[in-house]
XYZ file of C-alpha atoms in Angstrom:
458
model
C 16.392 -19.411 -22.915
C 17.724 -16.608 -25.107
C 19.865 -13.980 -23.343
C 18.597 -10.451 -23.510
C 21.668 -8.987 -25.168
C 23.826 -10.555 -27.934
C 27.290 -9.928 -29.228
C 27.398 -7.283 -31.921
C 30.120 -5.644 -33.969
C 33.190 -6.901 -35.750
C 35.501 -6.292 -32.794
C 33.560 -8.598 -30.498
C 33.174 -11.127 -33.275
C 36.920 -11.106 -33.751
C 37.468 -11.702 -30.059
C 35.092 -14.626 -30.109
C 36.744 -16.050 -33.183
C 40.168 -15.687 -31.616
C 39.054 -17.879 -28.760
C 38.664 -20.739 -31.162
C 42.109 -20.567 -32.735
C 43.502 -23.951 -32.055
C 40.079 -25.447 -31.194
C 40.330 -29.037 -30.108
C 43.524 -28.512 -28.125
C 43.794 -28.434 -24.361
C 47.314 -27.113 -23.913
C 48.377 -24.116 -21.803
C 48.415 -21.812 -24.815
C 44.644 -22.035 -25.315
C 42.802 -18.718 -25.253
C 40.488 -17.746 -22.435
C 36.763 -18.138 -22.860
C 35.458 -14.769 -24.185
C 34.264 -12.926 -21.086
C 31.998 -10.702 -23.219
C 29.747 -13.738 -23.706
C 28.979 -14.100 -19.996
C 26.169 -12.100 -18.381
C 24.980 -12.232 -14.771
C 21.640 -10.778 -13.745
C 18.757 -11.040 -11.269
C 16.147 -8.975 -13.093
C 14.092 -10.532 -15.877
C 13.276 -8.909 -19.202
C 9.971 -7.636 -17.774
C 11.889 -5.996 -14.906
C 10.812 -8.465 -12.216
C 13.275 -9.705 -9.609
C 14.275 -13.273 -10.331
C 16.851 -15.744 -9.060
C 20.513 -14.806 -9.736
C 21.292 -16.255 -13.140
C 24.271 -16.594 -15.456
C 23.508 -16.430 -19.150
C 26.213 -17.581 -21.558
C 26.132 -16.809 -25.266
C 27.566 -19.802 -27.075
C 30.314 -18.896 -29.572
C 30.177 -20.445 -33.046
C 31.521 -23.958 -33.207
C 31.353 -24.546 -29.461
C 30.343 -28.084 -28.480
C 30.372 -27.849 -24.672
C 30.024 -25.146 -22.038
C 31.493 -25.956 -18.630
C 30.720 -24.230 -15.356
C 32.320 -24.811 -11.984
C 32.246 -23.444 -8.437
C 35.786 -23.162 -7.124
C 37.112 -23.703 -3.632
C 39.703 -21.322 -2.208
C 40.141 -17.600 -2.573
C 42.322 -14.888 -4.101
C 45.087 -15.367 -1.543
C 45.414 -19.151 -1.583
C 44.318 -19.682 -5.134
C 41.333 -21.600 -6.420
C 40.748 -25.042 -7.807
C 37.982 -27.102 -9.301
C 38.319 -30.858 -9.389
C 38.125 -32.437 -12.833
C 35.093 -34.356 -11.622
C 33.255 -31.252 -10.368
C 32.622 -29.331 -13.607
C 29.038 -29.003 -14.816
C 29.052 -29.850 -18.517
C 26.345 -28.455 -20.797
C 26.070 -29.964 -24.266
C 25.382 -27.135 -26.685
C 21.941 -27.446 -28.247
C 20.945 -23.784 -28.534
C 22.731 -20.463 -28.885
C 22.724 -19.818 -25.130
C 23.051 -21.601 -21.804
C 21.310 -20.472 -18.608
C 22.722 -21.384 -15.188
C 20.938 -20.902 -11.864
C 23.242 -19.263 -9.292
C 20.862 -19.396 -6.321
C 22.987 -22.034 -4.591
C 25.964 -19.701 -4.281
C 26.815 -18.370 -0.849
C 25.411 -15.047 0.278
C 27.669 -14.879 3.335
C 31.078 -15.242 1.671
C 32.652 -14.474 -1.683
C 32.157 -16.958 -4.515
C 34.575 -17.842 -7.311
C 33.088 -19.497 -10.362
C 34.621 -20.437 -13.691
C 33.393 -20.800 -17.254
C 35.179 -22.547 -20.116
C 34.564 -24.592 -23.208
C 36.120 -27.779 -24.471
C 38.888 -25.833 -26.199
C 39.547 -22.767 -24.000
C 41.068 -21.898 -20.684
C 38.543 -20.898 -18.030
C 37.776 -17.411 -16.913
C 37.284 -16.916 -13.190
C 34.538 -14.649 -11.910
C 34.220 -13.313 -8.405
C 30.620 -12.913 -7.206
C 30.794 -11.260 -3.837
C 28.625 -11.622 -0.776
C 26.313 -8.829 0.263
C 24.647 -7.767 3.515
C 24.619 -10.756 5.831
C 22.744 -9.251 8.759
C 20.449 -6.267 9.138
C 18.064 -4.955 11.762
C 14.746 -4.304 10.108
C 11.893 -2.576 11.899
C 8.559 -1.295 10.696
C 7.454 2.005 12.222
C 3.663 1.745 12.413
C 3.274 5.397 13.246
C 5.107 6.741 10.206
C 4.547 3.808 7.873
C 8.287 3.648 7.179
C 10.716 0.755 7.121
C 13.805 1.362 9.231
C 16.892 -0.643 8.242
C 20.263 -0.780 9.958
C 23.080 -2.891 8.563
C 24.690 -4.957 11.321
C 27.085 -7.007 9.218
C 28.120 -6.924 5.590
C 30.794 -9.097 4.018
C 31.402 -6.328 1.509
C 31.575 -2.585 2.147
C 27.875 -2.049 1.545
C 26.115 0.754 3.429
C 22.391 1.108 3.948
C 22.090 4.192 1.737
C 23.594 2.601 -1.363
C 21.814 -0.735 -1.128
C 18.753 -1.400 -3.237
C 16.574 -3.352 -0.812
C 14.018 -5.951 -1.843
C 11.038 -7.403 -0.029
C 8.429 -10.095 -0.468
C 5.375 -11.384 1.330
C 5.268 -14.902 2.724
C 3.996 -16.296 -0.585
C 4.941 -13.573 -3.047
C 7.845 -12.856 -5.370
C 10.612 -10.422 -4.573
C 9.791 -6.792 -5.221
C 12.894 -4.839 -6.003
C 14.304 -1.346 -5.831
C 13.465 1.474 -5.682
C 11.352 0.867 -2.595
C 14.311 1.731 -0.361
C 17.235 3.343 -2.124
C 18.925 6.709 -2.140
C 20.827 6.070 -5.334
C 20.239 8.444 -8.217
C 19.779 6.746 -11.543
C 18.257 7.464 -14.908
C 14.877 5.863 -15.486
C 14.016 5.304 -19.120
C 11.632 7.958 -20.341
C 12.222 10.252 -17.378
C 14.210 13.493 -17.366
C 15.982 14.493 -15.261
C 17.020 11.332 -13.336
C 14.939 10.841 -10.227
C 16.294 10.271 -6.751
C 14.788 7.355 -4.882
C 14.116 8.224 -1.262
C 14.819 5.739 1.512
C 12.002 7.285 3.530
C 9.373 6.595 0.920
C 6.296 5.061 2.529
C 5.198 1.935 0.702
C 3.976 -0.468 3.368
C 0.796 1.218 4.590
C -1.140 -1.035 2.198
C -0.356 -3.973 4.506
C -1.644 -2.309 7.667
C -5.390 -3.122 7.408
C -4.877 -6.882 7.796
C -1.250 -6.982 8.917
C 1.520 -8.908 7.187
C 4.815 -10.701 7.560
C 7.412 -9.437 5.104
C 10.904 -10.607 4.276
C 13.590 -8.054 3.443
C 17.041 -8.419 1.928
C 19.699 -6.382 0.160
C 19.140 -6.690 -3.559
C 21.738 -8.292 -5.789
C 24.159 -6.025 -7.651
C 25.186 -8.328 -10.447
C 27.131 -7.205 -13.492
C 25.337 -7.993 -16.697
C 28.530 -6.983 -18.467
C 31.476 -8.507 -16.623
C 34.123 -6.075 -15.443
C 37.738 -7.129 -15.939
C 39.789 -6.469 -12.820
C 43.504 -5.780 -12.583
C 43.901 -8.915 -10.500
C 44.820 -12.421 -11.503
C 44.053 -15.593 -9.647
C 46.281 -18.672 -9.464
C 45.347 -22.272 -10.002
C 45.935 -23.905 -6.607
C 46.175 -27.301 -8.287
C 49.471 -26.219 -9.825
C 51.886 -26.298 -6.907
C 54.470 -23.869 -8.230
C 51.773 -21.219 -8.842
C 52.797 -20.819 -12.475
C 49.250 -21.146 -13.803
C 47.213 -17.943 -13.389
C 44.013 -16.596 -14.867
C 42.371 -13.227 -15.234
C 39.801 -12.390 -12.572
C 36.488 -10.768 -13.515
C 34.028 -8.959 -11.276
C 30.497 -10.377 -11.429
C 29.003 -8.123 -8.755
C 27.260 -9.020 -5.508
C 24.758 -11.702 -4.526
C 21.512 -10.732 -2.762
C 21.722 -10.436 1.020
C 20.380 -12.588 3.802
C 16.677 -12.281 4.583
C 15.227 -10.730 7.719
C 11.625 -10.929 8.831
C 9.450 -7.889 9.483
C 6.058 -8.006 11.168
C 3.447 -5.370 10.385
C 0.714 -5.304 13.018
C -2.901 -5.453 11.941
C -4.585 -2.082 12.059
C -6.814 -1.661 15.120
C -10.563 -1.510 14.641
C -12.142 1.918 14.522
C -13.462 3.679 17.634
C -17.029 3.450 18.869
C -19.049 6.344 17.446
C -22.611 6.989 18.608
C -25.209 8.817 16.575
C -28.006 10.904 18.091
C -30.673 10.320 15.443
C -33.279 12.243 17.430
C -31.306 15.469 17.711
C -29.315 15.135 14.488
C -25.844 14.892 16.008
C -22.817 12.584 15.907
C -20.815 12.070 19.100
C -17.126 12.025 18.142
C -14.742 10.492 20.728
C -11.652 12.283 22.015
C -8.208 11.741 20.437
C -9.676 10.909 17.071
C -9.800 12.459 13.635
C -12.656 12.581 11.182
C -13.703 13.523 7.682
C -16.983 13.599 5.766
C -17.695 12.086 2.378
C -20.797 13.848 1.112
C -23.233 12.482 -1.440
C -21.585 12.927 -4.811
C -18.142 11.991 -3.481
C -16.908 15.334 -2.143
C -14.552 14.813 0.814
C -14.440 17.496 3.457
C -11.976 17.833 6.294
C -9.654 20.525 7.527
C -10.006 23.188 4.829
C -6.741 24.801 5.920
C -4.823 21.565 5.278
C -6.114 20.387 1.888
C -9.073 18.642 3.530
C -6.875 16.375 5.677
C -8.815 14.694 8.502
C -9.895 17.088 11.238
C -8.215 16.463 14.596
C -10.622 16.045 17.493
C -8.768 16.408 20.801
C -11.764 16.128 23.151
C -15.168 14.484 22.964
C -17.543 16.534 20.852
C -21.051 16.332 19.400
C -21.245 17.565 15.824
C -24.439 18.623 14.111
C -25.227 16.641 10.982
C -26.113 19.900 9.274
C -22.732 21.362 10.113
C -20.952 18.226 8.961
C -22.722 18.335 5.613
C -22.129 22.037 5.100
C -19.800 22.110 2.097
C -18.629 25.506 0.863
C -21.875 27.205 1.906
C -23.921 24.520 0.176
C -25.433 21.836 2.351
C -25.481 18.275 1.054
C -28.435 16.141 2.069
C -26.550 12.936 2.889
C -23.134 11.415 3.276
C -20.871 9.422 5.584
C -18.736 10.600 8.468
C -15.545 8.555 8.953
C -13.840 8.571 12.350
C -10.608 6.882 13.399
C -8.059 6.937 16.185
C -5.246 9.217 15.105
C -1.757 7.825 14.460
C 0.929 8.263 17.085
C 4.720 8.085 16.830
C 4.557 4.365 17.562
C 1.154 3.298 16.355
C -0.701 3.459 13.085
C -4.067 5.114 12.783
C -6.997 2.775 13.342
C -9.486 1.685 10.738
C -12.286 4.105 9.901
C -15.619 3.822 11.675
C -18.266 4.913 9.169
C -21.653 6.359 10.097
C -24.195 7.284 7.445
C -25.632 10.761 8.030
C -28.615 12.441 6.423
C -30.807 15.497 6.528
C -34.245 14.185 5.496
C -36.618 16.399 3.567
C -39.052 18.320 5.742
C -42.660 17.274 5.878
C -44.702 18.913 3.121
C -47.736 20.566 4.721
C -50.973 21.261 2.921
C -51.256 24.441 0.915
C -52.509 27.372 2.934
C -51.231 26.081 6.257
C -48.735 28.442 7.885
C -48.003 29.758 11.349
C -50.748 32.376 11.029
C -53.408 29.872 10.104
C -55.763 28.618 12.757
C -56.383 24.884 12.992
C -60.019 24.316 13.923
C -61.952 21.155 14.495
C -63.588 21.526 11.122
C -62.907 23.533 8.035
C -59.163 24.177 8.514
C -56.839 22.241 6.267
C -59.569 19.825 5.354
C -60.771 19.012 8.825
C -57.366 19.106 10.554
C -55.373 17.162 7.939
C -52.153 19.197 7.883
C -49.972 16.811 5.792
C -50.135 13.466 4.065
C -51.403 10.985 6.671
C -51.085 13.497 9.553
C -54.081 15.142 11.259
C -54.179 17.616 14.152
C -57.578 18.003 15.793
C -58.194 20.642 18.527
C -60.033 19.211 21.553
C -63.024 21.155 22.954
C -64.618 21.675 26.351
C -68.253 20.963 27.163
C -69.149 24.392 25.934
C -67.433 23.567 22.612
C -64.645 26.079 23.219
C -61.012 25.070 22.641
C -59.609 23.197 25.656
C -55.906 23.853 24.949
C -55.277 20.221 23.943
C -54.727 18.794 20.478
C -54.971 15.252 19.213
C -52.260 14.333 16.723
C -52.460 11.290 14.494
C -49.293 10.195 12.615
C -49.110 8.610 9.191
C -46.699 5.914 8.037
C -43.680 7.229 9.974
C -42.888 8.602 13.448
C -43.246 12.349 13.809
C -42.085 14.990 16.272
C -44.563 17.586 17.478
C -43.623 20.621 19.524
C -45.518 23.678 20.720
C -43.585 26.826 19.930
C -40.212 27.060 18.233
C -38.352 26.186 21.449
C -40.841 23.661 22.824
C -39.962 20.103 23.812
C -40.575 17.511 21.113
C -43.279 14.909 21.628
C -42.983 11.754 19.513
C -46.065 10.311 17.878
C -45.416 6.785 16.595
C -46.325 5.748 13.070
C -50.077 5.157 12.700
C -50.463 6.161 16.350
C -52.412 8.916 18.116
C -51.378 11.151 21.008
C -52.956 14.062 22.865
C -50.764 17.075 23.668
C -51.844 19.643 26.254
C -50.948 23.330 26.602
C -50.973 23.697 22.837
C -51.419 27.463 22.879
C -48.536 28.457 20.579
C -47.652 27.683 16.967
C -47.547 23.942 16.325
C -44.457 22.523 14.582
C -44.045 19.027 13.090
C -41.093 17.082 11.712
C -39.980 13.531 10.940
C -38.772 11.863 14.150
C -35.394 10.201 14.510
C -35.148 6.508 15.349
C -31.936 4.995 16.733
C -32.980 1.402 16.200
C -33.957 1.998 12.615
C -31.068 4.468 12.069
C -33.498 7.103 10.862
C -32.451 10.740 11.148
C -34.853 13.470 12.267
C -35.822 16.162 9.775
C -36.219 19.848 10.411
C -39.477 21.347 11.713
C -42.172 23.173 9.772
C -44.984 25.300 11.333
C -48.546 24.204 10.663
C -50.487 26.899 12.581
C -52.282 27.458 15.884
C -55.223 25.600 17.311
C -58.397 27.289 18.598
């Protein structure tokens, strides 16, 4: 593996070269391993969170790179047994070391050296070791409270990471209030800890794992401290101490409840209405993709406090232009403690009116013969006046439907009578203008059309 950054410049080259003055010796005067060659990171070159890793650029002439995890601390000193060093034979220009086995609950001290240098000691601190993590279903926000941190970390300056049960870690800035420059963006953006990112998991629910992200120093920082070699009893052997940053924190589990199913919504296909339950919200997606809702709130879903029946025509009325079809979506509104439910979707439609034969209008008289081609008022539909013995009109009509159910009513405010497809029905007291329309059918989910007048019988 090649490390992302390499040593450049004569100054750094000189430092590296100086480390090899007296190569082959192991006495106390040997130079330290060049700390500029050591990089610690947990983000890959494609900006994905990866395991904490140490990358070491191998100086020219180096034969072995040695890495060790020390016991002890800054107060007592540290030591690594001669038998405990990991030895890497140099075959390429870099060495990669997995640091995932280091402790995340206490500070770590690791060392790097070569066959001809003194070691450098690097402190890699622990991070957040316990946090209370709660998902607020109502707001869609993750609420984190630090309960215990081995370092001085606070929730607002921690870049939190999360993963699904089988996924990789997803890193900051999903929960961070730190301000930092993002390449290509001016001015720097501020990441908001209240940013909602987990609503995508609500439909099916999920179990997530959350931790404080690592804060590792790609470029080691030299501290003002030194650390003694505990193996030397008189404490005369000391080394510089470098800051490698912080390990990722301990994981906590977060459960996101599955979104509840949508409410029951009934459609009145006969009367062209949708019954919307109380304590819900709804919106309409008209044919063509236009979404309509509360026009005073950028078409956000309309709140429906009490049970209400909405006319399909009103629902499809978009900016004074009525669409002919669409879908109404209804869901239970979110509360402070509960997410909104899934959408219940009902297809709505305003069918075209029946096209009556030319010349038929409310002033035309439908007679047994001669009117509208012997009572045929529309395609497949006939209305025949019934006569008495003296051949005068009896006040009853016989209506025959075509290939679909139709509604027939006498007068504009009359009660609709349904004539089934290919069926015949007699209607009495037909002394006013006769109106016909396509009938609604709940079982077939067929919406009723409007009415058109076809004339009077005599």
